[in-house]
C-alpha cells in the first residue's frame, strides 16, 4: 500500500491525530472529503463518527460567533454554558468568574469534558475560570472547517475528552486578498451584530516554497434588554410563575428585635406571627410600581415561608436581565509555512484575540438589619409608619427592610480576555514514515473591572442609615439630588480581579507501515505530549469590602506537568474488517498517572453498508479551581426553610423562615479524578446513489463526576449530606458548606442520526442533510448512595437533557445562485413545578414545555466579478421561546429559558465578500 493511501486510511480510523488537523497537504483535503455525503463517503467512512461543518455552511446560516455555531450541534448539551445563562451568580453551575465567556459541552457532560482544539492542538483555557476553552477565543473568520468527533476519550488528543472533541481547522496556504463585512439586525430591535474580516496571503508552497497568510476579524454585538421582549415576563401566576423574591424597589419592611416591627407582628384575629410587611400589599397596590406585584404566597408556600410573604410585595427582577450584553471581539491569525526540502516543511503560527464583554446583572438586593447597622432611622424624612395596618408597630424604633437597590444601578462588569498562542511546527516524511512535531506557548488572561452597581459595604450601609436615601420611592418619584450624590459616593469603580492560564506544550508523532499482513499493511502511529499548565487568580482590591462583589477567592500561581504517550495500531483483519487498537498513558504531577485503552472496528461487507464501533476509557483530572480555590462566604438570595429544624420546631422563624442563610464555597483538595467508560456501535448505509444514512448508538458511564454542590442541594438532601450543615449550639444553621465534590456519576445513552441526500433536477443541484441526537437516557446521582435519577425530558437546573434535537438543511444551487433553508428543532420537556413540587399547581399551569422549532433562510449570489453576496433571515417565522414556569433564581430567564431558545427573534443578515486577487 502506498504511503498516501496509508495516511488516508489511518486518518479515517482516527489514528494519526494531528495529521487530521492539518489542511495544507493534499491528503488532508481528501480526508475532509471522506466525511461528505456521496458514495465515497460511505466507502471511506471511518470507525468513529465525525461531523464536518465547512466555513461556507457557517456563513450561509448567518452564524457570526463560535457560540452560535456550537449551539447548532445536536450533540452539544442544552446547558447554562452560553453567555446569557452564564450571566448569573446563582444556580448549580453558576461560574462567578466567567462573565462574557461561553463554552462547549458535548453530551451535556460539562465544558471540562469537552476537548476544544485548534488545528489538532490544545489552547489555553479561559483566563478567569480556567475550566475550559472560551469559544470567544476561536478565530471564526479564519477557520476552514470544524470537525466534531462524537466519540469520547480520544486516545490521541487526551482521555479527558469524555464527551468528545471539537476541532477547529484554520485556513492554510492561502494566496490572495479577501475582505468581507456582515450585519445582523433584529426586527424587534436590540441585539444587532456586526463583523468585518480581512484575509490575505502570498506565496505557493509548490512554486515559491513558502506561503505567508494573515486573517483579522473584528465583530461587535449590541445589548439586548429583557424588557425589550414581551415573552420575558416573570409574573404569570395563573400559569404557575411569579417572582420568589421580596427584595423590591419599594422596600418590604422586615421584623427583627429592636426594630419597628419587633421580632414579629400579629394582626387582629390572626394568631400567625408575621415577619414582613409592605403598605402597598395591605392596599392591594403592589403593582403600582413598575415590575412589582403582590407576592403569590400560594405558589411558594413550601419554599419560602408565608410568614414572610403574605403581606409582602414581589419584584420581577428576571425581566431586568440583559439577554445579550455588549461584546467586542478581535481575532488575529498569522501563519508562515516554508518548504525546507521536498518532503519537509516548517510552519510558524501566531494567534491573538481580545474579547471585551460587559456583563450586566440586576441591581443588588440590600437588607437593612440591626447586625448591618443600616436601619432606617427614626425621624428620617422617609420614615414609613405602618401603625395604621399593624397595631403593634413601634414608631420609636428604626425600620429594618429588604430593598432592591435599583437606584444604585445594574451591577456591571467589564471583562477583557486576551488570548495568545505561538506555535512552531515541523511536518514531513522520511521514506514511508510521516512525522509531526511542534512546540507552543499559549496564554489566556482575563481582567475584570467593576464599572457600576457595586458599593463599598461600610459606605453604603452608613448612607442608608443616614435616612437621606429613600427605599420607598413611589410611582413617578425619584431620589433627591442629595441622595443620588450620596449613593454615587459609596460606589466602587475600577480594576477588581484578574486571572491567567498558561500552557506550554511539546508534542510529536510518527506514523507508517510496519509490515504486510494477508489482508493488507499493518499501520501504526505513536506520539508524545508534554504539557505545563498554569493558573493564577487574584483580586486587585479587597473584595470583602465591596457588597455582593463577584469572583472567587484568590488562587496564587498553581501549576502542574502532564506527560503523555500513546500508540495505536491499524490492523486489517480481513479485506472487509479493520481494527484499531490504541493505548494512552497520562501522568499528572499533582493528581497521578492513568493508562487508558481504546479499541474500534470498521466492517464493510458490501459497497453500500458499513458497520463500526468503539470502546474506550476516559480520565478527567480536577481543575486548579476545583482543587485549590479558597473559601468564599456568600448568602442565599432568598429566605429558605430548614427542613430538619422546622420539623422539630414548627412555626419558629429561625428554622421555618430564615431571614438570610450564609454558605461557603471553595476548592476541595480531596477530589478524585473523574473516570469514564464509553462505547459506540453503528452503521452507515447508502441504498441508492446520493442517499446515505448513519446511525450510531453510544453510551457513557462516568464515576466520581466532579460537580459543584450548591447549598440548595445540601439542604434538600439533608439526610445524606447533614455533615455539610453546620449548626449553632441552639440548633439553628450557622452556615452551609457547599463547593466541589465527587458525585456518584452518570449513565448516558443516546443515538446519533445522520441523513444525507443529493441530486440534480435539470441544471439545478440540491442537497439535503439532517444531523440529530436522540437522548435515550441520562441518569445521574448527586452524591454517593443516592439512587440514580432519570433526567431526560425533565426540568433540571444544571442542564436540560432533551429527548431529541436536530439540525436539518435543504440547499439548491443553479449557476450563480444558491439558497439554503435550515430547520433547528429541540423537543419539549416537563416543566419545573411551582412550590417545589408540593401541593396542586394553579389550573393554568401546563406541565409540559413545548418544543422549539426555528427556520433560517438564506440566498447567495456570485454573479458579480470576485463578489459574493449573501442575504438571510434568521428565525423566519419569528418564533418566541416556549413558556416555562421555572424560578429565575436557579436558571436565568423569566418565562423563557436561554438554554433552549434565542431571544433575538426574527433577524435579517447581510454579507458582502470581495476577492481582490
PDB file of C-alpha atoms in Angstrom, residues 64 94 113 136 212 248 263 324 395 474 496 766 814 854 868 911:
ATOM      1  CA  UNK A  64     -21.411  35.178  13.450  1.00  0.00           C
ATOM      2  CA  UNK A  94     -23.041  29.303  38.148  1.00  0.00           C
ATOM      3  CA  UNK A 113     -15.405  17.013  29.494  1.00  0.00           C
ATOM      4  CA  UNK A 136     -14.848  33.571  22.021  1.00  0.00           C
ATOM      5  CA  UNK A 212       2.517  33.585   4.388  1.00  0.00           C
ATOM      6  CA  UNK A 248     -38.336  45.158  45.931  1.00  0.00           C
ATOM      7  CA  UNK A 263     -39.343  40.231  66.468  1.00  0.00           C
ATOM      8  CA  UNK A 324     -27.426  39.778  25.157  1.00  0.00           C
ATOM      9  CA  UNK A 395     -42.689  54.341  65.809  1.00  0.00           C
ATOM     10  CA  UNK A 474     -43.271  55.754  44.818  1.00  0.00           C
ATOM     11  CA  UNK A 496     -11.336  44.352  40.549  1.00  0.00           C
ATOM     12  CA  UNK A 766     -29.898  20.077  -4.482  1.00  0.00           C
ATOM     13  CA  UNK A 814     -28.054  26.868 -10.052  1.00  0.00           C
ATOM     14  CA  UNK A 854     -36.897  27.769  14.049  1.00  0.00           C
ATOM     15  CA  UNK A 868     -20.270  37.064  -3.114  1.00  0.00           C
ATOM     16  CA  UNK A 911     -22.884  39.680   3.981  1.00  0.00           C
TER      17      UNK A 911
END
